[in-house]
CSV table of C-alpha atoms and ligand atoms in Angstrom, one decimal:
chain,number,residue,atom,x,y,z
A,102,UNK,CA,90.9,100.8,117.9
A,103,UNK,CA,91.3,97.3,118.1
A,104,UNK,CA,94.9,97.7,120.1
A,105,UNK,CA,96.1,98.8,116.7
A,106,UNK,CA,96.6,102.7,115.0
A,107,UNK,CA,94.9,102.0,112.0
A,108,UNK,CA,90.6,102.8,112.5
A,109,UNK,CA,87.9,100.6,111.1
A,110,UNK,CA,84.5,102.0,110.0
A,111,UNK,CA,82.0,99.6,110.3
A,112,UNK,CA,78.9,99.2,107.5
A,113,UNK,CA,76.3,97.2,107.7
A,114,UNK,CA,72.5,96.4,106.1
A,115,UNK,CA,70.6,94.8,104.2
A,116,UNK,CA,71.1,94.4,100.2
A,117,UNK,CA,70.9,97.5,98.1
A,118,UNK,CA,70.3,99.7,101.0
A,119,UNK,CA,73.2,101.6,99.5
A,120,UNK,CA,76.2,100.6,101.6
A,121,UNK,CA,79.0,100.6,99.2
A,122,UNK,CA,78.0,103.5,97.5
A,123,UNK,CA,78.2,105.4,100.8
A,124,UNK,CA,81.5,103.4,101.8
A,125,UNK,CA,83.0,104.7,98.2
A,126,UNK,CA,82.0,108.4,99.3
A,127,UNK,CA,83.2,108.5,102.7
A,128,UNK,CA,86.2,106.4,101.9
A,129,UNK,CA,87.4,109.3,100.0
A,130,UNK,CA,86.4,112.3,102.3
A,131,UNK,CA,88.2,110.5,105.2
A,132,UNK,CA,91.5,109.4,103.4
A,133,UNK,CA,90.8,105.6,104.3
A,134,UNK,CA,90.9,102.4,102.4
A,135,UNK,CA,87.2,101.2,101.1
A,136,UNK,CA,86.5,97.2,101.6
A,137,UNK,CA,83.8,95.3,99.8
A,138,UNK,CA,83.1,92.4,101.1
A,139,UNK,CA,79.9,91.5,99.3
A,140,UNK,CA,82.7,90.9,96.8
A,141,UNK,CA,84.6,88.5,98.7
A,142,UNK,CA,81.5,86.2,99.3
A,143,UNK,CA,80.3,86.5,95.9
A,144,UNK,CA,84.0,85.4,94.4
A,145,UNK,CA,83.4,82.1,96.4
A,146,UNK,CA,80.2,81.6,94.4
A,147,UNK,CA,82.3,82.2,91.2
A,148,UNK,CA,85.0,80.1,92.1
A,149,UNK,CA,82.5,77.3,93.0
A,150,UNK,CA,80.5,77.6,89.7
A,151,UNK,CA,83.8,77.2,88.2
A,152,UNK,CA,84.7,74.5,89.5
A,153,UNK,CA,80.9,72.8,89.4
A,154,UNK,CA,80.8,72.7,93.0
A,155,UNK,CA,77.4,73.0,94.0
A,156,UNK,CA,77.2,76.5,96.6
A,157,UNK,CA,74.2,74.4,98.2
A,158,UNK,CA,76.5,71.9,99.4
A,159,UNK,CA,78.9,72.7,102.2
A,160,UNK,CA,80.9,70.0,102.6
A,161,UNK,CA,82.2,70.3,98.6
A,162,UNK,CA,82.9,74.2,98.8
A,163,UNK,CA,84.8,73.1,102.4
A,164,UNK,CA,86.9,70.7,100.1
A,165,UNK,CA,87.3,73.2,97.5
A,166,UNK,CA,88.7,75.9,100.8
A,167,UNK,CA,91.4,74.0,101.0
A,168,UNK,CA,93.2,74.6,97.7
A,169,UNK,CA,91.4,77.9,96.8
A,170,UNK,CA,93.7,80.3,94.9
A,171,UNK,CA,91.9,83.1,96.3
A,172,UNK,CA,92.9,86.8,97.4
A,173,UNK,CA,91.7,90.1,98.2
A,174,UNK,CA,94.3,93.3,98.1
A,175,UNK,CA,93.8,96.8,98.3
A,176,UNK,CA,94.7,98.9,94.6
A,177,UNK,CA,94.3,102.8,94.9
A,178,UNK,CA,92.3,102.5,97.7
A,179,UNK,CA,89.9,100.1,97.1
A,180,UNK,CA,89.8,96.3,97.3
A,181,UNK,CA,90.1,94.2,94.3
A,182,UNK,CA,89.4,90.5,94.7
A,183,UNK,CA,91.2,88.0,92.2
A,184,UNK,CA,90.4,84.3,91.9
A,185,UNK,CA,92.8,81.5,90.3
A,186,UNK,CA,95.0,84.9,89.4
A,187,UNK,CA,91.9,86.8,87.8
A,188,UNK,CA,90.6,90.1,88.7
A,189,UNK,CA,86.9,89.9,89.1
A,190,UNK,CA,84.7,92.3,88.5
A,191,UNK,CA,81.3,92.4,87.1
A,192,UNK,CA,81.3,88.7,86.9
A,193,UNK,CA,80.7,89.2,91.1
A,194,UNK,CA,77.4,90.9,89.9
A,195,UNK,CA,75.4,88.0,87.6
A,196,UNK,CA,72.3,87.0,87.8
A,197,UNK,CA,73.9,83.2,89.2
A,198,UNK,CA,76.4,84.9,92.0
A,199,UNK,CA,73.2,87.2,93.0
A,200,UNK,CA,70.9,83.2,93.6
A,201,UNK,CA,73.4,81.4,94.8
A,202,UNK,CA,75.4,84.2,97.3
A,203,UNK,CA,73.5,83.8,100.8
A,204,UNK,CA,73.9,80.4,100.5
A,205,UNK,CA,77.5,80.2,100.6
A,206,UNK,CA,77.6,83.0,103.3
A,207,UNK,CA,75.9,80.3,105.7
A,208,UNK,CA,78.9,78.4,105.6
A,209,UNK,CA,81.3,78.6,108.8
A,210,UNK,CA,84.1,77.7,107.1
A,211,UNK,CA,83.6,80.2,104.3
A,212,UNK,CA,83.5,83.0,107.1
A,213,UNK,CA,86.4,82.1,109.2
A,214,UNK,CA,88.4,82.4,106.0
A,215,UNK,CA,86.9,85.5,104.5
A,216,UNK,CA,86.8,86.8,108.5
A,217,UNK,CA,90.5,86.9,108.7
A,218,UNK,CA,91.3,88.0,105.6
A,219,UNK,CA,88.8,90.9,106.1
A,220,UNK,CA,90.9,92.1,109.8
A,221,UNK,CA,94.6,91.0,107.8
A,222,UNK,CA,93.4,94.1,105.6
A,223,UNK,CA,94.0,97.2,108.8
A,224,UNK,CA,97.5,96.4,108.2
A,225,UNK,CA,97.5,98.4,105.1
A,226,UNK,CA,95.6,101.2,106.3
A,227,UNK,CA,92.8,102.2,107.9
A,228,UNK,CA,89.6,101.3,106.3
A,229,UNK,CA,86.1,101.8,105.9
A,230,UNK,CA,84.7,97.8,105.4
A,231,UNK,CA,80.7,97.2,104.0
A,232,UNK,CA,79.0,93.9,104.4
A,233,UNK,CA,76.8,91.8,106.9
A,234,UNK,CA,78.4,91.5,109.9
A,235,UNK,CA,81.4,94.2,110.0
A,236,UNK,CA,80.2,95.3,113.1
A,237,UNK,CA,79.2,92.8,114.9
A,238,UNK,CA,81.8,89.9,114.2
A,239,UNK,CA,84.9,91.2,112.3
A,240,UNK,CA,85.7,94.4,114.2
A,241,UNK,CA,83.0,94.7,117.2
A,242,UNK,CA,85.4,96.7,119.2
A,243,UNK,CA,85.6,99.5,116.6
A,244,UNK,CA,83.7,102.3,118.4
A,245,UNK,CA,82.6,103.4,114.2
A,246,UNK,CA,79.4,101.9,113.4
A,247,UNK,CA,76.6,102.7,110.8
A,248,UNK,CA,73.7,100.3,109.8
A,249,UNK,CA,72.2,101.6,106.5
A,250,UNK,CA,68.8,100.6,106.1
A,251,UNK,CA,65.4,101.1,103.8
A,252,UNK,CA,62.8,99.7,102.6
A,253,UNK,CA,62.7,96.8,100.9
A,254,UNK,CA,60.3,98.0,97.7
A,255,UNK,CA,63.0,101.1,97.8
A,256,UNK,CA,65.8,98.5,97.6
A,257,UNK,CA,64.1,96.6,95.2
A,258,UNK,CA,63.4,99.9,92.7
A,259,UNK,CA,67.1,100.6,93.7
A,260,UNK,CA,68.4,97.2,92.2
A,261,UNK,CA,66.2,96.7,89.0
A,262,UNK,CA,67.2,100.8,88.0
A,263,UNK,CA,70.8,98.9,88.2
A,264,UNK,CA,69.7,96.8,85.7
A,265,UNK,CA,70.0,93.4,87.8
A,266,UNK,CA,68.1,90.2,88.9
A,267,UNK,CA,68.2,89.9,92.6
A,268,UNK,CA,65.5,88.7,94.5
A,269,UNK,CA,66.6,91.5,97.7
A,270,UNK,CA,63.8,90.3,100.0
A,271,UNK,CA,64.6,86.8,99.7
A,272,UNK,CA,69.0,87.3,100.2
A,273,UNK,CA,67.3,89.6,103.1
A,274,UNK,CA,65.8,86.5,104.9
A,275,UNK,CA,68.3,84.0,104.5
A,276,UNK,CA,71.2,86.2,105.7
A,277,UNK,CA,69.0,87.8,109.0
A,278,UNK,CA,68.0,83.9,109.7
A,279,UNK,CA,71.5,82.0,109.4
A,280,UNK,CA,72.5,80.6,112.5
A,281,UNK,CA,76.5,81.9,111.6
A,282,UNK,CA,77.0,85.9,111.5
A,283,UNK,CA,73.3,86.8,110.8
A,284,UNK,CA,72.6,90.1,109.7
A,285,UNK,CA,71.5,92.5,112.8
A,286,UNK,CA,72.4,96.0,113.9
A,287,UNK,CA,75.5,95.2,115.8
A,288,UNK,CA,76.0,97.0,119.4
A,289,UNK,CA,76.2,100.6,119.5
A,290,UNK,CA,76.0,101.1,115.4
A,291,UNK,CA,73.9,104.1,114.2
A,292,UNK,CA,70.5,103.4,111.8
A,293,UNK,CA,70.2,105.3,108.7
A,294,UNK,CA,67.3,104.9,107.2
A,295,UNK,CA,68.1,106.0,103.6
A,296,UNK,CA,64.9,105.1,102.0
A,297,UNK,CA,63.2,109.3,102.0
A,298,UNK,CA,67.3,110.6,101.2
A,299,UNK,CA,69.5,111.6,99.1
A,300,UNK,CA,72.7,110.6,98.7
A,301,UNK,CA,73.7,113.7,100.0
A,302,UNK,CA,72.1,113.5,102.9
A,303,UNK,CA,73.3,110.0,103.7
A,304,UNK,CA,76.8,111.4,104.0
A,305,UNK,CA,75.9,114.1,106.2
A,306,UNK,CA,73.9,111.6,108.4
A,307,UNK,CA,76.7,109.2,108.4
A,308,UNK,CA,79.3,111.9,109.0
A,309,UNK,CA,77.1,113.8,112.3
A,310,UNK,CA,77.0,110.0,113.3
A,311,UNK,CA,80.7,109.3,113.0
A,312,UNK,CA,81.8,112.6,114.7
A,313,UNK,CA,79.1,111.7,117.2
A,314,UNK,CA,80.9,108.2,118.2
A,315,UNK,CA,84.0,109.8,118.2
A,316,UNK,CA,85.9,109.9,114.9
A,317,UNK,CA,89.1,112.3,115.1
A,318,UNK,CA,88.5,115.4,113.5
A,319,UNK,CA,91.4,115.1,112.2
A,320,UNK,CA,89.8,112.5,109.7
A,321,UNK,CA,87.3,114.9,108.7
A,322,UNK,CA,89.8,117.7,107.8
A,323,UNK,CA,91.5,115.9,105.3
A,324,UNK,CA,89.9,117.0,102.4
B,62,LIG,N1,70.1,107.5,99.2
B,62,LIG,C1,70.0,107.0,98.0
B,62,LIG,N2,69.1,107.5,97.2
B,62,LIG,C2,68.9,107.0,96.0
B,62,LIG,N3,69.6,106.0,95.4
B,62,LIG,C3,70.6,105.5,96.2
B,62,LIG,C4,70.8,105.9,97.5
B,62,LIG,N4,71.8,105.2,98.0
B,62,LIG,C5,72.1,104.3,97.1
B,62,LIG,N5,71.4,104.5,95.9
B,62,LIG,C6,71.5,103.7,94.7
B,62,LIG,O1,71.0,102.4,95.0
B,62,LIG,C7,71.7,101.4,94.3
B,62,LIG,C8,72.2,100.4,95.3
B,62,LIG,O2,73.2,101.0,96.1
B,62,LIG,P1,74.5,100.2,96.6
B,62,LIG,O3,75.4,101.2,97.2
B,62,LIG,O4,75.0,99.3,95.5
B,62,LIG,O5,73.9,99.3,97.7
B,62,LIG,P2,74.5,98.1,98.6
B,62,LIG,O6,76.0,98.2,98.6
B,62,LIG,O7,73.9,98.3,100.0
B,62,LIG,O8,74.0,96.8,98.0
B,62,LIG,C9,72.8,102.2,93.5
B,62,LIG,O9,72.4,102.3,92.2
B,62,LIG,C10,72.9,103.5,94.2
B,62,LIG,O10,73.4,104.5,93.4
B,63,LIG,N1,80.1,90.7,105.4
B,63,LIG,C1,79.3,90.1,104.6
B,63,LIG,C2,79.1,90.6,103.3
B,63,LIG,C3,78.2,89.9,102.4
B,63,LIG,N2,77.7,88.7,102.8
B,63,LIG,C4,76.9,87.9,101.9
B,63,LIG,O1,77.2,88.2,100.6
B,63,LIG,C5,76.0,88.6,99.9
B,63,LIG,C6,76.3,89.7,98.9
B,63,LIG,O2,76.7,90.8,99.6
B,63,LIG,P1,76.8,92.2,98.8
B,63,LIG,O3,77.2,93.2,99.9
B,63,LIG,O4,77.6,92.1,97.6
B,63,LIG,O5,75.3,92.4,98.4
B,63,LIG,P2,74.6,93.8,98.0
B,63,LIG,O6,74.2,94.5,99.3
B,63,LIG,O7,75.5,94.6,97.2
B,63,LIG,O8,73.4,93.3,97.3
B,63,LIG,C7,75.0,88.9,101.0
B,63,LIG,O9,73.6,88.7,100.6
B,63,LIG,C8,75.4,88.0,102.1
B,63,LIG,O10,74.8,86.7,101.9
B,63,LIG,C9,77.8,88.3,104.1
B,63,LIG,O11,77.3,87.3,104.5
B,63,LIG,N3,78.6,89.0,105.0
């Protein structure tokens, strides 16, 4: 538990794979806090296009770091990120953020801010936290691990029925190739491949899973 009462679920996989949808779901059945942190990267593209700082050049989003009015808090549960004192919402999800995303993700200096912001959260509560690298880099001691995978023509089909322009296989690439944080199924997390399920049966998968690494019942009587 990371020396501290709160818990952290860890989720992890590739784009569309269906990891916040999952987070949301279990976030309420177990009473815990749900973090997005897709969202988080993705509101340092905004803030960058903004700006006209180019996300494919590191060394102006590093000078743009360092007076970035940036910040992620938890409302009702969920987290909310705001930039230069706006909530963002489904400006995160345009057809620009969705290009230009992996590219900023690669940056160290990006991740060692977003990293700690991402572990100041468990003061508030414990959470259930989606992403990349949850598992493996911001709480690897968290004995609560899922890696929600499928296919990439399911994710693909997944993404378009949303309605949005994201090249999946590509972002896929680039974030498994990075030398920083790469995507990978972090030590001792628990595959789901959700590309032949339901929803429904996602949750019970990820639930038998959590239970089987530990989780307190006491989580899974709450509701
Ligand atoms: N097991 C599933 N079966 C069918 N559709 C799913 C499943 N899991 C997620 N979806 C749908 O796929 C889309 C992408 O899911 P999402 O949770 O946004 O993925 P991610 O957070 O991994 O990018 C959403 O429209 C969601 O409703
Ligand atoms: N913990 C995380 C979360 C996201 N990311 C980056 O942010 C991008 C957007 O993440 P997301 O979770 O919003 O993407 P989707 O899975 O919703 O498509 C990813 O493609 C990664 O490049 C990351 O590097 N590390």
């Amino acid at each position: 538990m990371n020396g501290q009462q709160h818990i952290a679920v860890a989720i992890d996989g590739p784009a569309a794979s269906g990891k916040s949808t999952v987070a949301k779901k279990l976030a309420k059945l177990l009473g815990l806090n749900m973090v997005n942190t897709g969202a988080m990267y993705r509101a340092v593209v905004w803030g960058a296009l903004q700006k006209n700082v180019s996300p494919n050049d590191p060394a102006a989003v590093v000078a743009m770091l360092s007076d970035f009015d940036f910040e992620c808090k938890i409302n009702q549960g969920s987290s909310e990120v705001w930039v230069d004192g706006q909530l963002l919402e489904s400006e995160l999800r345009s057809d620009a953020v969705n290009a230009n995303v992996s590219a900023i993700a690669a940056i160290v200096e990006v991740r060692e801010l977003l990293v700690a912001k991402q572990r100041g959260l468990l003061q508030y509560g414990s959470v259930i936290m989606e992403g990349r690298d949850i598992g493996s880099v911001v709480f690897p001691d968290t004995p609560y691990k899922l890696y929600i995978d499928a296919s990439e023509e399911v994710r693909a089909a997944r993404r378009a029925a949303d309605g949005e322009v994201d090249a999946v296989g590509k972002r896929d690439a680039q974030d498994s190739k990075r030398k920083v944080s790469p995507l990978i199924v972090a030590d001792g997390a628990t595959v789901i491949d959700s590309s032949e399920m339901t929803l429904e049966e996602v949750i019970e998968a990820a639930v038998a899973a959590l239970t089987a690494q530990g989780l307190d019942q006491s989580f899974l009587d709450r509701n």
